[in-house]
Short mmCIF file of C-alpha atoms and ligand atoms in Angstrom, two decimals:
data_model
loop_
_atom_site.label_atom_id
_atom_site.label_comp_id
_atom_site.label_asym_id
_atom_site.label_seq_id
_atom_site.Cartn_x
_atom_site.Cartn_y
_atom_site.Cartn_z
CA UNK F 1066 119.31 45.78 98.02
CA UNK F 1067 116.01 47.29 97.05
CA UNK F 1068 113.32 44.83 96.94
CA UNK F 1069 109.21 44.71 96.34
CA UNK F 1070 106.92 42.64 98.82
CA UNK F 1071 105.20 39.88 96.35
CA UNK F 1072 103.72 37.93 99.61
CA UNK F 1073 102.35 38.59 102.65
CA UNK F 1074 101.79 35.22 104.55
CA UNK F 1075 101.40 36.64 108.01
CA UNK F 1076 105.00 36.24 109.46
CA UNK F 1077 106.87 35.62 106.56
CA UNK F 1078 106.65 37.70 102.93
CA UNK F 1079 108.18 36.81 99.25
CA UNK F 1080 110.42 39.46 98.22
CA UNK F 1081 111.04 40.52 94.73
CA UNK F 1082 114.72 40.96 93.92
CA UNK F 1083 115.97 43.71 91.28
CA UNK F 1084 116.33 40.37 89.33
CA UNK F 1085 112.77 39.31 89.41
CA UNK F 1086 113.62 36.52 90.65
CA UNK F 1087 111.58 35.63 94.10
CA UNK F 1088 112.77 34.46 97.45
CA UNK F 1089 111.40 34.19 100.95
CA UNK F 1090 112.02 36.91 103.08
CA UNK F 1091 111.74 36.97 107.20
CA UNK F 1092 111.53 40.74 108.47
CA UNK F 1093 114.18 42.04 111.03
CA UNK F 1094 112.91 41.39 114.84
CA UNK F 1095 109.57 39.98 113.44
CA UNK F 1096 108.04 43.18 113.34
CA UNK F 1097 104.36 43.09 111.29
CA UNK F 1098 104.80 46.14 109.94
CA UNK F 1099 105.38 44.74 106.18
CA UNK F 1100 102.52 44.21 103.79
CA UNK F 1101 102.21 43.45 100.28
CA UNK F 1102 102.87 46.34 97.93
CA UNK F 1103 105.76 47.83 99.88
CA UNK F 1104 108.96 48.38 99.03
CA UNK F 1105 111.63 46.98 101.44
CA UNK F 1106 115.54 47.19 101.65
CA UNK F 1107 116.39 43.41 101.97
CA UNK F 1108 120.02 41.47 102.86
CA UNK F 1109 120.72 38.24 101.40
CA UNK F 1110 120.90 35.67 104.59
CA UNK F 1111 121.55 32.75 101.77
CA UNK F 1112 120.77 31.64 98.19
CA UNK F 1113 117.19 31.48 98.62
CA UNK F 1114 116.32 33.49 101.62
CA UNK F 1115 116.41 37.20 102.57
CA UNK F 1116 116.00 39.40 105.64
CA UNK F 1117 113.81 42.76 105.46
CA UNK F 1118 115.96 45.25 106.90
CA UNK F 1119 113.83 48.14 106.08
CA UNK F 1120 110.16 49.23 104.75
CA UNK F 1121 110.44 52.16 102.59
CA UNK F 1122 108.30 55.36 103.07
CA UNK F 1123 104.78 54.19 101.47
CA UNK F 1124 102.36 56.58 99.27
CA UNK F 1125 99.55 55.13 100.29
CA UNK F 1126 98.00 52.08 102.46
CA UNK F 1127 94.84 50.36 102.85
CA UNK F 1128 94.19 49.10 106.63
CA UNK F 1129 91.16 47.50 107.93
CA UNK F 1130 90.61 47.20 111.95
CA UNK F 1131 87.64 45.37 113.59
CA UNK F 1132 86.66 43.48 117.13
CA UNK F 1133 89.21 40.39 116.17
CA UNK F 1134 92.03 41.90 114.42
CA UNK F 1135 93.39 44.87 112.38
CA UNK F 1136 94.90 44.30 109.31
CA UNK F 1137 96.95 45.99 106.33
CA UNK F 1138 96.12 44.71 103.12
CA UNK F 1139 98.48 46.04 100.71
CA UNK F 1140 100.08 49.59 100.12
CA UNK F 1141 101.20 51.45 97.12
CA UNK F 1142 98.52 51.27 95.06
CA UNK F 1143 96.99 52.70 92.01
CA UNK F 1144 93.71 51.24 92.60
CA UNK F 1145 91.41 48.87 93.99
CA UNK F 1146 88.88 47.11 91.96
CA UNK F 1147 85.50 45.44 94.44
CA UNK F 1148 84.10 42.03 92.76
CA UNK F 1149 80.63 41.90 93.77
CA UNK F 1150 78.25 39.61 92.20
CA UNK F 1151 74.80 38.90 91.98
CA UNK F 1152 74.93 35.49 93.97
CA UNK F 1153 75.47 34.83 96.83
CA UNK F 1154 74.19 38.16 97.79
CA UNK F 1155 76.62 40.85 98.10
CA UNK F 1156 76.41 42.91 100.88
CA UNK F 1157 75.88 46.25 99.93
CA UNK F 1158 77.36 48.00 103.76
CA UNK F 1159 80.76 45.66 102.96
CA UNK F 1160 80.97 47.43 99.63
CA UNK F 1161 80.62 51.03 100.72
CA UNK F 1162 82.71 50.60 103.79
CA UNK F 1163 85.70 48.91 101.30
CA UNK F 1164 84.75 52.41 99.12
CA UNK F 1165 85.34 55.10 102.35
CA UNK F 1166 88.12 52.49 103.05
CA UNK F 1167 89.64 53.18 99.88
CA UNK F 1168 88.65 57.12 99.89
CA UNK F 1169 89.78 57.67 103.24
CA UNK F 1170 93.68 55.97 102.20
CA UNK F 1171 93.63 57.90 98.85
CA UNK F 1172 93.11 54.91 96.88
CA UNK F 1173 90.97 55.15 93.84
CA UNK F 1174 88.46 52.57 93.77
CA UNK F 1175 86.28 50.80 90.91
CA UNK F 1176 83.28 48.29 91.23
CA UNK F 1177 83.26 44.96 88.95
CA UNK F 1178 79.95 43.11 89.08
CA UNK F 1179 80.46 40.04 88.30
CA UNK F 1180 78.67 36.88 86.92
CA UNK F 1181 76.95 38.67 83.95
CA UNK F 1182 75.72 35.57 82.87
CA UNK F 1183 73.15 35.34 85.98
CA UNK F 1184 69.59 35.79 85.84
CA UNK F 1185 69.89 38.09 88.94
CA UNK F 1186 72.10 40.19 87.38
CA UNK F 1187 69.71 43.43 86.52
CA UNK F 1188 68.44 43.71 89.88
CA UNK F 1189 72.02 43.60 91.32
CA UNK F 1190 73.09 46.67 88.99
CA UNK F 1191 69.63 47.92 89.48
CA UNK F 1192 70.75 48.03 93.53
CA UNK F 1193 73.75 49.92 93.49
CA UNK F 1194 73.51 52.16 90.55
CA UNK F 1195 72.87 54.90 93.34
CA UNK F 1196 76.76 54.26 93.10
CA UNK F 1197 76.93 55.36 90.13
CA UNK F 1198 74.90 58.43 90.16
CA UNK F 1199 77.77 59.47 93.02
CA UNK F 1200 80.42 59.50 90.97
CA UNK F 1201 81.79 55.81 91.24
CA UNK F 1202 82.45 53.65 88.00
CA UNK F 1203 80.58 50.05 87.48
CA UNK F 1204 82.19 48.16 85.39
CA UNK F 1205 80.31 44.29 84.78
CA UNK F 1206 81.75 40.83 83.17
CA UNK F 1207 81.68 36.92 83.66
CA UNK F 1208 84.86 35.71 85.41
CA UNK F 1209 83.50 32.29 84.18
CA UNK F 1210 83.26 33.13 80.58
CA UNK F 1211 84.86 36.17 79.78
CA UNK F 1212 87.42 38.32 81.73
CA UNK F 1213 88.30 41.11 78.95
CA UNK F 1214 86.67 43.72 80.33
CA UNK F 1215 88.76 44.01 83.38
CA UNK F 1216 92.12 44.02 81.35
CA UNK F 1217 91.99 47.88 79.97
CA UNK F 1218 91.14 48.59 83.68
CA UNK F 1219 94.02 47.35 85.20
CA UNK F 1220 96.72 48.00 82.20
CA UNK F 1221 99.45 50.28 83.82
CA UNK F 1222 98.11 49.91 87.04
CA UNK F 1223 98.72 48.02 90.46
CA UNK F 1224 95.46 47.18 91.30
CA UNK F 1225 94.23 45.39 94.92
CA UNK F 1226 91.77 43.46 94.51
CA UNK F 1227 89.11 42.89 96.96
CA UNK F 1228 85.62 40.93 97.58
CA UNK F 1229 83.80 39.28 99.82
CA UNK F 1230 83.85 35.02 99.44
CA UNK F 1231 81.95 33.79 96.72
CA UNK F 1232 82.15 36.50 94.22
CA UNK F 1233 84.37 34.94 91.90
CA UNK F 1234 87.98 36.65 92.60
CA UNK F 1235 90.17 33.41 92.60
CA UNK F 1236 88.27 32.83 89.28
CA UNK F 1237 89.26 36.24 88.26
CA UNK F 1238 92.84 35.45 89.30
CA UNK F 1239 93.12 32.60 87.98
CA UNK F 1240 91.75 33.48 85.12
CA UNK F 1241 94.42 36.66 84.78
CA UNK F 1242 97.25 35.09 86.10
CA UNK F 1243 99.41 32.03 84.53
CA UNK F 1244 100.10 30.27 87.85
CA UNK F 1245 103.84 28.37 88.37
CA UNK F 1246 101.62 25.71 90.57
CA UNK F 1247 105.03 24.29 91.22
CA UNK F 1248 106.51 27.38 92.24
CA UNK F 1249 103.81 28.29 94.56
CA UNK F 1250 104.16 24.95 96.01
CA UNK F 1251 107.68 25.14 97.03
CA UNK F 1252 106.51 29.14 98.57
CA UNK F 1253 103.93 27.24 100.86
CA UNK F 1254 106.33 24.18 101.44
CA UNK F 1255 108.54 26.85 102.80
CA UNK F 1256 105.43 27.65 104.98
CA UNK F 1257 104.99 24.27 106.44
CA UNK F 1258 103.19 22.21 103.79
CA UNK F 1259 100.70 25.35 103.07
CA UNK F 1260 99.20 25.65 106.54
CA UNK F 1261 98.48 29.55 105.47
CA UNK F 1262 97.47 29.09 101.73
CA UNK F 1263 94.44 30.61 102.20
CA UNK F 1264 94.79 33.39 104.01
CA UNK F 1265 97.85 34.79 102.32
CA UNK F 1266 97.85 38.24 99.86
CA UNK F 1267 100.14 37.94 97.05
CA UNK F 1268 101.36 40.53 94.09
CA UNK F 1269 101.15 39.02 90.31
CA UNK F 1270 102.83 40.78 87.68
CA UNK F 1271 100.52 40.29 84.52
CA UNK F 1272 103.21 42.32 82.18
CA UNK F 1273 105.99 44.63 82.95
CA UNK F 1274 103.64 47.56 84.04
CA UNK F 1275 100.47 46.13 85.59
CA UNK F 1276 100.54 44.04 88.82
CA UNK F 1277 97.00 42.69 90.43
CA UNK F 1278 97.48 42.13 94.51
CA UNK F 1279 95.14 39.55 95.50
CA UNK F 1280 93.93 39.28 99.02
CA UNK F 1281 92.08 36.80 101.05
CA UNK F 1282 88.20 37.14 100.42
CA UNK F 1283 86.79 38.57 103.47
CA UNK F 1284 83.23 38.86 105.55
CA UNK F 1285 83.83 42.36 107.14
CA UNK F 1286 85.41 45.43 106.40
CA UNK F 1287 86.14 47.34 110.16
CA UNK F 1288 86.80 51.05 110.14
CA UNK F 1289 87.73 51.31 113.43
CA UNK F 1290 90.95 53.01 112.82
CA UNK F 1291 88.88 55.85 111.53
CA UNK F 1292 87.60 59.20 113.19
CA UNK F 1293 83.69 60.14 112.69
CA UNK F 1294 85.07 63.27 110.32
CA UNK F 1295 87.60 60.70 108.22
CA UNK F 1296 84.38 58.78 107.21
CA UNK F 1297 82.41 61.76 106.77
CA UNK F 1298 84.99 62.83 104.32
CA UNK F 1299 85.31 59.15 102.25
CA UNK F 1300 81.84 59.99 101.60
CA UNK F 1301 82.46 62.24 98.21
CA UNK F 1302 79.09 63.25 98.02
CA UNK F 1303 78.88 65.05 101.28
CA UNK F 1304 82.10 67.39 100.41
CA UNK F 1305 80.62 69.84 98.42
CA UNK F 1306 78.78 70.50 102.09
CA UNK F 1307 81.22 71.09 104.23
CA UNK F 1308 81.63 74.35 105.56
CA UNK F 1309 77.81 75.14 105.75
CA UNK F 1310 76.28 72.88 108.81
CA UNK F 1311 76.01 75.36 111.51
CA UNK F 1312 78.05 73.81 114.44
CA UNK F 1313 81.95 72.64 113.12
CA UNK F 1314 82.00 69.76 114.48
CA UNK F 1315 78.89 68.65 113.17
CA UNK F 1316 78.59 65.06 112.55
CA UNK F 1317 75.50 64.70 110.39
CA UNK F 1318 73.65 62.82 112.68
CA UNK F 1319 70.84 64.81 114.31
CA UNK F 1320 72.37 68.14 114.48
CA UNK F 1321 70.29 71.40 113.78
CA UNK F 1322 71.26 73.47 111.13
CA UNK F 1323 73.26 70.56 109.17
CA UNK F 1324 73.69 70.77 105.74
CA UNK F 1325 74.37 67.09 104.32
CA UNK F 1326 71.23 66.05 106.26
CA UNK F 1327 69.48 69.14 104.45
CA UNK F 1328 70.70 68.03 101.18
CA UNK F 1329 69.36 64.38 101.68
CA UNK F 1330 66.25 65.48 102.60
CA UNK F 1331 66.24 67.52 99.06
CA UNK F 1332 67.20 64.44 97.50
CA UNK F 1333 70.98 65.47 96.80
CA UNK F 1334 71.96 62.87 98.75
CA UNK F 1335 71.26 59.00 98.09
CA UNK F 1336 69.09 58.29 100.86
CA UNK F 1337 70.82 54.24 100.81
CA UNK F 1338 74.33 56.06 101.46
CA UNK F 1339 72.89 58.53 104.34
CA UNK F 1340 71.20 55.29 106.00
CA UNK F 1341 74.79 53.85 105.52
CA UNK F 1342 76.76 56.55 106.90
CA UNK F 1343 74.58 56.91 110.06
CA UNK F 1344 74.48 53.69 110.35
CA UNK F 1345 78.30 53.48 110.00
CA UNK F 1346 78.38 56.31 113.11
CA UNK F 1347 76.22 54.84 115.41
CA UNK F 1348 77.81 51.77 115.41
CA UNK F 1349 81.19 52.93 115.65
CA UNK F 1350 80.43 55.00 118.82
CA UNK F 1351 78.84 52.12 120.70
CA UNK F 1352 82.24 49.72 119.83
CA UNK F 1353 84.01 53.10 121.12
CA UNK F 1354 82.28 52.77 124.28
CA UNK F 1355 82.09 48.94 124.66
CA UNK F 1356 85.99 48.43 123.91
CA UNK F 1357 87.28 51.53 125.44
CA UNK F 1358 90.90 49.27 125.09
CA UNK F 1359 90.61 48.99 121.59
CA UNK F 1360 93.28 51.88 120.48
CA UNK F 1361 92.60 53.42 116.72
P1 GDP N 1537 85.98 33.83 95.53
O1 GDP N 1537 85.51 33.29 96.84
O2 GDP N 1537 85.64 35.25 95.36
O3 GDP N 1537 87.41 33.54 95.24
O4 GDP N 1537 85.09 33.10 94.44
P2 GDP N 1537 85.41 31.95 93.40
O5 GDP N 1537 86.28 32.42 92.30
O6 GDP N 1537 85.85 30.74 94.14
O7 GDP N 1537 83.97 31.76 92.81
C1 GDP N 1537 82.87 31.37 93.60
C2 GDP N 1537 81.89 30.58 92.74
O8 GDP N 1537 81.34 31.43 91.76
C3 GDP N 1537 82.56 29.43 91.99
O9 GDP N 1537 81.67 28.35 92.00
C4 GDP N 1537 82.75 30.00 90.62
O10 GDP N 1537 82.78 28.99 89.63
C5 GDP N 1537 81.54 30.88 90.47
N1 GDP N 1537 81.77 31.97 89.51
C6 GDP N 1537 82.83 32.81 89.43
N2 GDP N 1537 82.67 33.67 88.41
C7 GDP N 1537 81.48 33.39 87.85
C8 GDP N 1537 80.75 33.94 86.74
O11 GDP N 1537 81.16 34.88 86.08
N3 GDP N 1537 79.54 33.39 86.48
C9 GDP N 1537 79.03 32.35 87.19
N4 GDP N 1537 77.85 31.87 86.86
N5 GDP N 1537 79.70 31.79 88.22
C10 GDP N 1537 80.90 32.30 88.53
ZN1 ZN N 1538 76.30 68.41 109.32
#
């Protein structure tokens, strides 16, 4: 029986039956290769409990790999929407590595700033509105007062949802989502009295069409799994210069003859997302070299 992954709780996932009814599902040799988002063939092992036999080819996935652990948040999206908010300080490197996270899987990805209603708000637009001379959409509301402006973006859509701590997502979700507090209860009783609650992702339906997968909020975003040239190409800006550095392999660092480093030095390039990118490089060849174990 065909079934969608509603829960990722680390070893054990809620399945969706054809039904729409939910049940807790165990995967087949404990493999962790199951993540919210995916569709799964699942067998019945009693009334309330299922075993995932299979995981169904995915169209896309969004992975994230650092010094303590890799991770996949969710596959099979339409979207992913970033909550950032004016405080606590966003950190403007965590949002462009979730946006070349998102560019890099195929994954369309919007910006929400949150928390309107704060004085700081200006300045926060004010500091990534180089993002929106690039191409990417800002959207703004006030999870607190007023969530309407995120609806039309998610209609139709199966959208992840991602942020670091603080930003207001679990308002956001909550704010979205009708929550069966009983229902979840019984999930994490199944869990052992909620010992994961925090740290699991789960898929909400908010209407027949449009599902919102919420993860855990995070403090890093690790792109290990990606080459120098994957990131290079995440960066949308730099595509319409590839082809014309002078060396092939050219990685935009130093290089003579390079053209994305030509066109930041004309200003073509935001000068915050060239700092970022190098930055991005540098850092990812000295991890290369310091954890020569660490596979991509
Ligand atoms: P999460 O860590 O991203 O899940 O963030 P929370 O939803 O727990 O929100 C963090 C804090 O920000 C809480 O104290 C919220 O009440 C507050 N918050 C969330 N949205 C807003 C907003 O739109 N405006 C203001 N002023 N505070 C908000
Ligand atoms: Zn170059």
């Amino acid at each position: 029986m065909k079934a969608l992954v509603t829960g990722d709780f680390g070893r054990e996932y809620l399945v969706m039956l054809p039904d729409r009814t939910e049940v807790m599902a165990s995967r087949k040799g404990k493999k962790h290769d199951v993540t919210c988002g995916d569709e799964v063939i699942v067998s019945m092992t009693g009334p309330k409990a299922a075993r995932i036999d299979e995981v169904l080819p995915r169209r896309n996935v969004l992975f994230r790999k650092d010094a303590w652990r890799e991770k996949t948040l969710a596959a099979n999206l339409d979207q992913a929407v970033i909550i950032v908010a004016p405080r606590p300080s966003f950190s403007t490197t965590f949002l462009n590595l979730c946006l070349v996270a998102c560019d890099a899987a195929g994954i369309p990805a919007t910006i929400m700033l949150n928390k309107k209603d704060l004085p700081e708000f200006e300045a926060a637009y004010e500091s990534i509105r180089y993002l929106e001379r690039i191409g990417y959409t800002i959207m703004s509301m006030s999870a607190k007062f007023d969530i309407e402006p995120l609806r039309p973006v998610l209609a139709g859509k199966k959208t992840l949802l991602v942020g670091e701590s603080g930003m207001g997502k679990s308002r956001t979700v909550n704010n979205l989502v009708m929550r069966d507090v009983a229902k979840e209860g019984e999930f994490s009783e199944a869990l052992d009295a909620g010992k994961h609650t925090t740290t699991y992702t789960r898929l909400y339906w908010l209407d027949k069409d449009t599902a919102i997968i919420d993860s855990p909020g995070m403090q890093s975003f690790g792109l290990f799994h990606l080459e120098d040239d994957d990131i290079a190409y995440a960066m949308p800006e730099f595509r319409n210069y590839f082809g014309e550095c002078k060396f092939n392999d050219c990685a935009h660092m130093d290089e003579p003859g390079c053209a994305i480093i030509a066109a930041a030095e004309m200003g073509k390039i935001e000068p915050q997302r060239m700092a970022f990118y190098q930055a991005l490089i540098e850092q990812l060849r000295e991890l290369r070299i310091s954890h020569p174990e660490w596979k991509r």
